[in-house]
Protein backbone atom coordinates (compact mmCIF):
# COMPACT_ATOMS: atom_id res chain seq x y z
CA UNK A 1 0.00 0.00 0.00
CA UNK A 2 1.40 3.65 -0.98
CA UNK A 3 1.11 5.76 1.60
CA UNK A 4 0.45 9.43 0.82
CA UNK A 5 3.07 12.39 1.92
CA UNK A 6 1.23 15.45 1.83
CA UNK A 7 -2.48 16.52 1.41
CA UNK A 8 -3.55 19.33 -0.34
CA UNK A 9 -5.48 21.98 1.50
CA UNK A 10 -8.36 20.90 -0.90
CA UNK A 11 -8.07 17.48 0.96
CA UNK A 12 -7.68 19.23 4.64
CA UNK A 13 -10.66 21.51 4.53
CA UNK A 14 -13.28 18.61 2.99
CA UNK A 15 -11.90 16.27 5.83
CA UNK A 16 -12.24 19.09 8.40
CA UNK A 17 -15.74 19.87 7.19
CA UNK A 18 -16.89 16.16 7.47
CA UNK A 19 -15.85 15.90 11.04
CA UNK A 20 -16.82 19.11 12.81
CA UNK A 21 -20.23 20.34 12.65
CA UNK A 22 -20.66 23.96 10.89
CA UNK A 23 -23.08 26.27 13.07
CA UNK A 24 -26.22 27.14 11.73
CA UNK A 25 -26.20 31.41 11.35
CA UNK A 26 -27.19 32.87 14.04
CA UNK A 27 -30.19 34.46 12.75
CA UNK A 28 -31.82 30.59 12.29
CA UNK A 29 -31.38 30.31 15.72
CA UNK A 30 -32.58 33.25 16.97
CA UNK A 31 -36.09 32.76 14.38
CA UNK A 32 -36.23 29.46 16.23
CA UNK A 33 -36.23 30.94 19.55
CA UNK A 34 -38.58 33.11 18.65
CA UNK A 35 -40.50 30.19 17.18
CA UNK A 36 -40.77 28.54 20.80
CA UNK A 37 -41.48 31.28 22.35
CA UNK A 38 -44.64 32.47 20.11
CA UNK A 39 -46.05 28.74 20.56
CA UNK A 40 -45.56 28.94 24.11
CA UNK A 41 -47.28 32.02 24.56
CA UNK A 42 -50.13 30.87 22.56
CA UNK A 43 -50.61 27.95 24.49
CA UNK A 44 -50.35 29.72 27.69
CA UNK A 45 -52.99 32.25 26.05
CA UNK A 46 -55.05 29.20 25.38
CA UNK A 47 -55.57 27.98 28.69
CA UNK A 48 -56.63 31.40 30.15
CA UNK A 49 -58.95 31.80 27.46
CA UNK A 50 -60.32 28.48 28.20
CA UNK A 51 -60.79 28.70 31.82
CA UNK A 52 -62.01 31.75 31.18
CA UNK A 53 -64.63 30.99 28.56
CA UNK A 54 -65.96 28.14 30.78
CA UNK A 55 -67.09 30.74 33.06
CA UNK A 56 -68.88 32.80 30.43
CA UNK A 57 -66.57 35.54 29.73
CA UNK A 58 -64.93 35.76 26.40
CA UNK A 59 -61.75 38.01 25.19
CA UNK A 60 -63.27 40.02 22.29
CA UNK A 61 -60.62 41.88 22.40
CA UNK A 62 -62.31 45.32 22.55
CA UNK A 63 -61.60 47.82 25.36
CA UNK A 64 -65.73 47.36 26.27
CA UNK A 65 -68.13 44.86 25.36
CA UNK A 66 -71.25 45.58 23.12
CA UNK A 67 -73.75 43.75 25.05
CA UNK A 68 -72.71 43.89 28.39
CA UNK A 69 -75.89 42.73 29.70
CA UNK A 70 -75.63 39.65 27.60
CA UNK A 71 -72.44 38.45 29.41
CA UNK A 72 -73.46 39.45 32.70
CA UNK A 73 -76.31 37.07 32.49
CA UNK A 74 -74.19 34.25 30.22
CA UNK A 75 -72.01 34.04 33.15
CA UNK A 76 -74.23 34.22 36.12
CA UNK A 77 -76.24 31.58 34.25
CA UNK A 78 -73.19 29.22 33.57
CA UNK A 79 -71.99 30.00 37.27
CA UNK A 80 -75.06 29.16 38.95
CA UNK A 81 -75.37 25.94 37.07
CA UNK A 82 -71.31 24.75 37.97
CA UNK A 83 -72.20 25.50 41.74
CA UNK A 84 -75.22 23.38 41.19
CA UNK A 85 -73.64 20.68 39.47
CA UNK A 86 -71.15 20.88 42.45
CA UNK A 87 -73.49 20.18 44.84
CA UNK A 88 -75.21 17.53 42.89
CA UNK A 89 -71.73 15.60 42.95
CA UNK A 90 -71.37 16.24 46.62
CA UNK A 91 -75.16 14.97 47.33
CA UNK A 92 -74.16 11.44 45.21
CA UNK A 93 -70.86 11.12 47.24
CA UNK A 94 -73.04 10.80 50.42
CA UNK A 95 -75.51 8.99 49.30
CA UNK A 96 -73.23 6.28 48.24
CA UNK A 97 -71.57 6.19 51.64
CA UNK A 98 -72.71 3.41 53.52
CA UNK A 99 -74.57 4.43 56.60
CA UNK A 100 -73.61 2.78 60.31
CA UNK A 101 -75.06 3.83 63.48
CA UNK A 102 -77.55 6.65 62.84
CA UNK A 103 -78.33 9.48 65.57
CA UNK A 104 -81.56 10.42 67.57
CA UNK A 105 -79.71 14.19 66.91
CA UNK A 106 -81.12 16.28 63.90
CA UNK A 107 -78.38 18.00 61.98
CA UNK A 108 -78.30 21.65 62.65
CA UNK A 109 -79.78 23.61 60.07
CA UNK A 110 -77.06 26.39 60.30
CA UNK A 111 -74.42 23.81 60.14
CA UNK A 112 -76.16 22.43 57.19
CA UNK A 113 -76.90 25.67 55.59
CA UNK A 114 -73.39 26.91 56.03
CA UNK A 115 -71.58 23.58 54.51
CA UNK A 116 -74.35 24.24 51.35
CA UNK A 117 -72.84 27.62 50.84
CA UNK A 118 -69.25 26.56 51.09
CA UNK A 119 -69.41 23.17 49.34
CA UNK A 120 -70.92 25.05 45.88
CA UNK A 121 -67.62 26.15 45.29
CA UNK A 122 -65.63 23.20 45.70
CA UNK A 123 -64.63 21.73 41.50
CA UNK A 124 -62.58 19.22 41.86
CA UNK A 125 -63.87 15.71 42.05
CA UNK A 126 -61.03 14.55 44.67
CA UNK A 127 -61.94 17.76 47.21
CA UNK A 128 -65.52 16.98 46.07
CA UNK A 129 -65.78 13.54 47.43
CA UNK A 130 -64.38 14.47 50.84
CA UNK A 131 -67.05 17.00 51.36
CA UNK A 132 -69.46 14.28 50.41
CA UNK A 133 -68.13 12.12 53.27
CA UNK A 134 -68.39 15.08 55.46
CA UNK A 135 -72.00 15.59 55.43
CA UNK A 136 -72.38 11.69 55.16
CA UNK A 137 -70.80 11.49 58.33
CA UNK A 138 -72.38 14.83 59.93
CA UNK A 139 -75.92 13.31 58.94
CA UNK A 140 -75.46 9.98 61.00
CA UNK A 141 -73.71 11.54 63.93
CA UNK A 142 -74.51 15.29 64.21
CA UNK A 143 -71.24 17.71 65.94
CA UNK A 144 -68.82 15.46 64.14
CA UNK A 145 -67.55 18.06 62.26
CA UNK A 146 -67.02 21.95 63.25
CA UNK A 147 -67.63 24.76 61.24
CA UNK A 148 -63.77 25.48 61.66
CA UNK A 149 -63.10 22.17 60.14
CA UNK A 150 -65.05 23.49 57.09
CA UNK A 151 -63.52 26.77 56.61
CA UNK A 152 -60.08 25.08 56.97
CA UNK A 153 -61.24 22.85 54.07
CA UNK A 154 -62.47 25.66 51.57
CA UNK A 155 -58.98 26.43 51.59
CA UNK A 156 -57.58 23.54 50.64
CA UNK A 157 -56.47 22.76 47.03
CA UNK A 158 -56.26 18.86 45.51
CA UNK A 159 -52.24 19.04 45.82
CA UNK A 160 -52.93 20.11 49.85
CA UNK A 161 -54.89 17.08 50.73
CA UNK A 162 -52.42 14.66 48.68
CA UNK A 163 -49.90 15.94 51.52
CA UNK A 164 -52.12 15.77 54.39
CA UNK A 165 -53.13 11.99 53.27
CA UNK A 166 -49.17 11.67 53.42
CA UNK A 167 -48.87 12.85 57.06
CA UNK A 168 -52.21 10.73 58.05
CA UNK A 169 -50.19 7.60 56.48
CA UNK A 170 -47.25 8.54 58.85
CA UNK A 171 -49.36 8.84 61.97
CA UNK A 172 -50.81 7.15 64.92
CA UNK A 173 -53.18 7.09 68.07
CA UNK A 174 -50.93 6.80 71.23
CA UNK A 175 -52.79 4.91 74.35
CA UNK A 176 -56.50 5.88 72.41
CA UNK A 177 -55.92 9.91 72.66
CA UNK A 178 -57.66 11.24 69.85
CA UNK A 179 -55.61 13.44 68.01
CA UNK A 180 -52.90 11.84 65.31
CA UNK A 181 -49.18 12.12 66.45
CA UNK A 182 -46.31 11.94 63.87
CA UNK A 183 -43.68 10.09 65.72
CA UNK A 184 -39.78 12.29 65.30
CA UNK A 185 -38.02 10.07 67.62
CA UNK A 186 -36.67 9.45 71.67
CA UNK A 187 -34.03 11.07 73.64
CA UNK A 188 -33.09 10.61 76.91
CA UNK A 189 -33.56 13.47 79.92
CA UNK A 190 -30.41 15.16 80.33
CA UNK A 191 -28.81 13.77 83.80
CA UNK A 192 -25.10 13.54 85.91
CA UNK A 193 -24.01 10.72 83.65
CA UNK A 194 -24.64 12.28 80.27
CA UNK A 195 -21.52 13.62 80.97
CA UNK A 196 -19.87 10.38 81.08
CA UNK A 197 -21.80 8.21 78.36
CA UNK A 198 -23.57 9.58 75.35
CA UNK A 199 -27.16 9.87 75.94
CA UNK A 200 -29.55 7.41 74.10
CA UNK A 201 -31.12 9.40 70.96
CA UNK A 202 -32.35 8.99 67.96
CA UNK A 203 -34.93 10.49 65.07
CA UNK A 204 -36.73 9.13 62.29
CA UNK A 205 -36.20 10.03 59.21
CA UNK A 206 -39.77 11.31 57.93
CA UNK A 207 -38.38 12.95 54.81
CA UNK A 208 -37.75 9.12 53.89
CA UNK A 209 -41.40 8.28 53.82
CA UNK A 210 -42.50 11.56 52.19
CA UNK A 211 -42.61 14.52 54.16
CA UNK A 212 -39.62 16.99 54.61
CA UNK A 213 -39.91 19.23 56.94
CA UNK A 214 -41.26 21.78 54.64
CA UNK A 215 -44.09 19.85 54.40
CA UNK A 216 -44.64 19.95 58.19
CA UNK A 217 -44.43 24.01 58.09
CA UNK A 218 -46.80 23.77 55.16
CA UNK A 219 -49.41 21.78 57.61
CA UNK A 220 -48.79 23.96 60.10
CA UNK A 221 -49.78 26.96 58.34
CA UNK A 222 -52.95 24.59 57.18
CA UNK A 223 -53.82 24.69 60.57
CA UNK A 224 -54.10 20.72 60.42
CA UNK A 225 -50.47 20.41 62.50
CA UNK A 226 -48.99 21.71 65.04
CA UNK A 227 -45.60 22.19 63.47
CA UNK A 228 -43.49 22.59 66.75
CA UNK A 229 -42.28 18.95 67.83
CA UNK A 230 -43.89 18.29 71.26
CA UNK A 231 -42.05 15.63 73.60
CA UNK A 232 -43.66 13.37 76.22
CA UNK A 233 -43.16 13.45 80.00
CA UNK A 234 -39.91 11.34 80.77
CA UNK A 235 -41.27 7.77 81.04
CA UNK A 236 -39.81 5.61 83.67
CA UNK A 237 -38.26 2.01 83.06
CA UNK A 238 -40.97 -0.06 82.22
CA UNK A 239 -43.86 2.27 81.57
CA UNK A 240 -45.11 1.23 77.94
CA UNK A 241 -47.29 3.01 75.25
CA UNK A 242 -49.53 1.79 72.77
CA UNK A 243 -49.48 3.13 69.47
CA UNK A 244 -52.23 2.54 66.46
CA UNK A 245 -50.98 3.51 63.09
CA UNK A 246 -53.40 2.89 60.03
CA UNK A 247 -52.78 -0.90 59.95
CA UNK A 248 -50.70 -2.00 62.32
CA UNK A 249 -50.72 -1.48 66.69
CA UNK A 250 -46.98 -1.32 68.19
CA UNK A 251 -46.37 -1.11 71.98
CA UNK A 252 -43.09 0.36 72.73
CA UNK A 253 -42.04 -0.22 76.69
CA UNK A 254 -39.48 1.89 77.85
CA UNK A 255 -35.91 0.08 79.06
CA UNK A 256 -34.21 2.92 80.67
CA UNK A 257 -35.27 5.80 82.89
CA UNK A 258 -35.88 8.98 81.89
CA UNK A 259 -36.74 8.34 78.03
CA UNK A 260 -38.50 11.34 76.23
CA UNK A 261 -40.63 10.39 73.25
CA UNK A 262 -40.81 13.54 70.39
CA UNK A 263 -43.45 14.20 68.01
CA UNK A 264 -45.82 16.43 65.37
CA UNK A 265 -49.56 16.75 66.88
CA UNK A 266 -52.55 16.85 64.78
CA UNK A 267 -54.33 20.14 65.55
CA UNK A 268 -58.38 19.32 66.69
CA UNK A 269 -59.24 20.53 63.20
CA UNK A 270 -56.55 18.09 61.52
CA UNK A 271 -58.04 15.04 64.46
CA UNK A 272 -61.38 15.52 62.28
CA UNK A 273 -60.54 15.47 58.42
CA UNK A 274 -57.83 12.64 59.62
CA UNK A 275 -60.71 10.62 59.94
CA UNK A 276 -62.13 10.89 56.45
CA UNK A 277 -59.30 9.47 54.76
CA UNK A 278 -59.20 6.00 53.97
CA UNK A 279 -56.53 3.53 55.94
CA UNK A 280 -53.32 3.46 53.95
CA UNK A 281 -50.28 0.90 55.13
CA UNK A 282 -47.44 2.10 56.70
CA UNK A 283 -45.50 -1.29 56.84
CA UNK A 284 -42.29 0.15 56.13
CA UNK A 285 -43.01 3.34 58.76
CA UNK A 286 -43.70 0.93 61.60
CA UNK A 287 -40.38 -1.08 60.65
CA UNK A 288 -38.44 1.95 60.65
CA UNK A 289 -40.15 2.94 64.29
CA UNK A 290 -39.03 -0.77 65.43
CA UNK A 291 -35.37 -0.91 64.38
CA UNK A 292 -34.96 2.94 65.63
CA UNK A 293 -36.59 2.48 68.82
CA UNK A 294 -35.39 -1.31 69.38
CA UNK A 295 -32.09 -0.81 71.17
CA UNK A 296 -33.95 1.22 74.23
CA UNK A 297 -37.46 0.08 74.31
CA UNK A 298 -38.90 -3.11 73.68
CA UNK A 299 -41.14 -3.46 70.56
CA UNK A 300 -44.49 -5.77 70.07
């Protein structure tokens, strides 16, 4: 085989050419740009319009409207009949909700009256269906559910109750109290020989299952968690708690003295809606609560 001694700069530049990649000019790039940006604009422009226009109002595109009246009462119209529809949904949702132990107790009509002129404006199905359970529930046992409970609702969006069904999946009942606790962990009271050996400590790692501690502030502001960590009375050798999650029971007896327990609270208003949910498991929260708290309390 002959092999070559020179190439002509012919031969370089066609070489050169075939391995690098020429830029486009910068003006294609810049009319592409351009390109993505009009057709994002226009579809952000389409979803106003459409949630808009579902609602009765229209962009015309003039500074006033010709026939003002004729929108005023187009959206009215189509408003009053979404609110309606809305509380048609709701009405279903109860009625499919199967009915246990009814009340002697009437419901009171300014409880009732008040959840019909909050629950019109609730749209979306998932929101929807847990005002449905509401007034299922409120029928067969009347008090059930506070007015607070509902205002603290009408401010919840679909993404809100996704994270408060995350906290509920995290919590438990301890020895039958009420309110929902979200478990942080166990320290030990500070004492003479702290100073000698490292106190027994340690906290779960809730971000793990779900929620950061963002989404504990974000609760908190919800008014459906207390979102400063609360801590037990120190619990002597021996003394035991029982705790309930969703679908397990644990009971956790202390094996030194002084032990703290820490943990979230559900506020009363959180205790109530807590209840709607349905049961999710928690298997791998309750293994995580036995191999953490293992070493200084005995698990069952």
């Amino acid at each position: 085989m002959k092999i070559p001694t020179h190439t002509s700069a012919t031969q370089w530049a066609s070489a050169a050419n075939k391995e690098r990649k020429v830029p486009k000019p910068a003006s294609e790039d810049t009319s592409s740009a351009k390109r993505r940006s009009t057709q994002h604009s226009s579809s952000t422009q389409h979803r106003i319009t459409h949630w808009f226009s579902s609602i009765g109002i229209e962009h015309s595109g003039l500074e006033y409207s010709t026939q003002p009246s004729r929108q005023i009462a187009q959206y009215q119209r189509l408003r009053e009949q979404k609110r309606l529809a809305n509380l048609q949904q709701i009405m279903s949702v109860a009625l499919s909700v199967s009915s246990g132990e009814q009340s002697q107790e009437q419901v009171d009509p300014d409880w009732f009256h008040s959840f019909i002129s909050m629950a019109e404006n609730i749209y979306s199905p998932t929101m929807q269906e847990l005002w449905g359970k509401i007034l299922a529930v409120e029928v067969q046992r009347p008090g059930s559910f506070s007015m607070r409970s509902l205002e603290t609702l009408t401010k919840l969006t679909q993404r809100d109750a996704s994270l408060f069904s995350k906290a509920c999946q995290l919590a438990c009942r301890r020895n039958s109290d009420p309110a929902p606790i979200i478990i942080t962990g166990f320290h030990q009271q500070p004492g003479l020989l702290n100073s000698l050996f490292p106190a027994p400590a340690a906290q779960t790692q809730l971000a793990q299952f779900g929620l950061s501690y963002t989404d504990i502030l974000a609760l908190g502001s919800m008014k459906l968690l207390y979102a400063t960590e609360i801590e037990t009375g120190p619990l002597d050798k021996g003394t035991s708690m029982a705790l309930k999650f969703s679908t397990e029971s644990l009971t956790l007896e202390a094996r030194s003295k002084q032990l703290l327990m820490t943990y979230y609270k559900f506020t009363s208003v959180g205790s109530e809606l807590a209840r709607l949910l349905p049961k999710q498991k928690s298997d791998s929260f309750t293994a995580h609560i036995k191999s953490l708290f293992t070493p200084h309390f005995s698990v069952e």
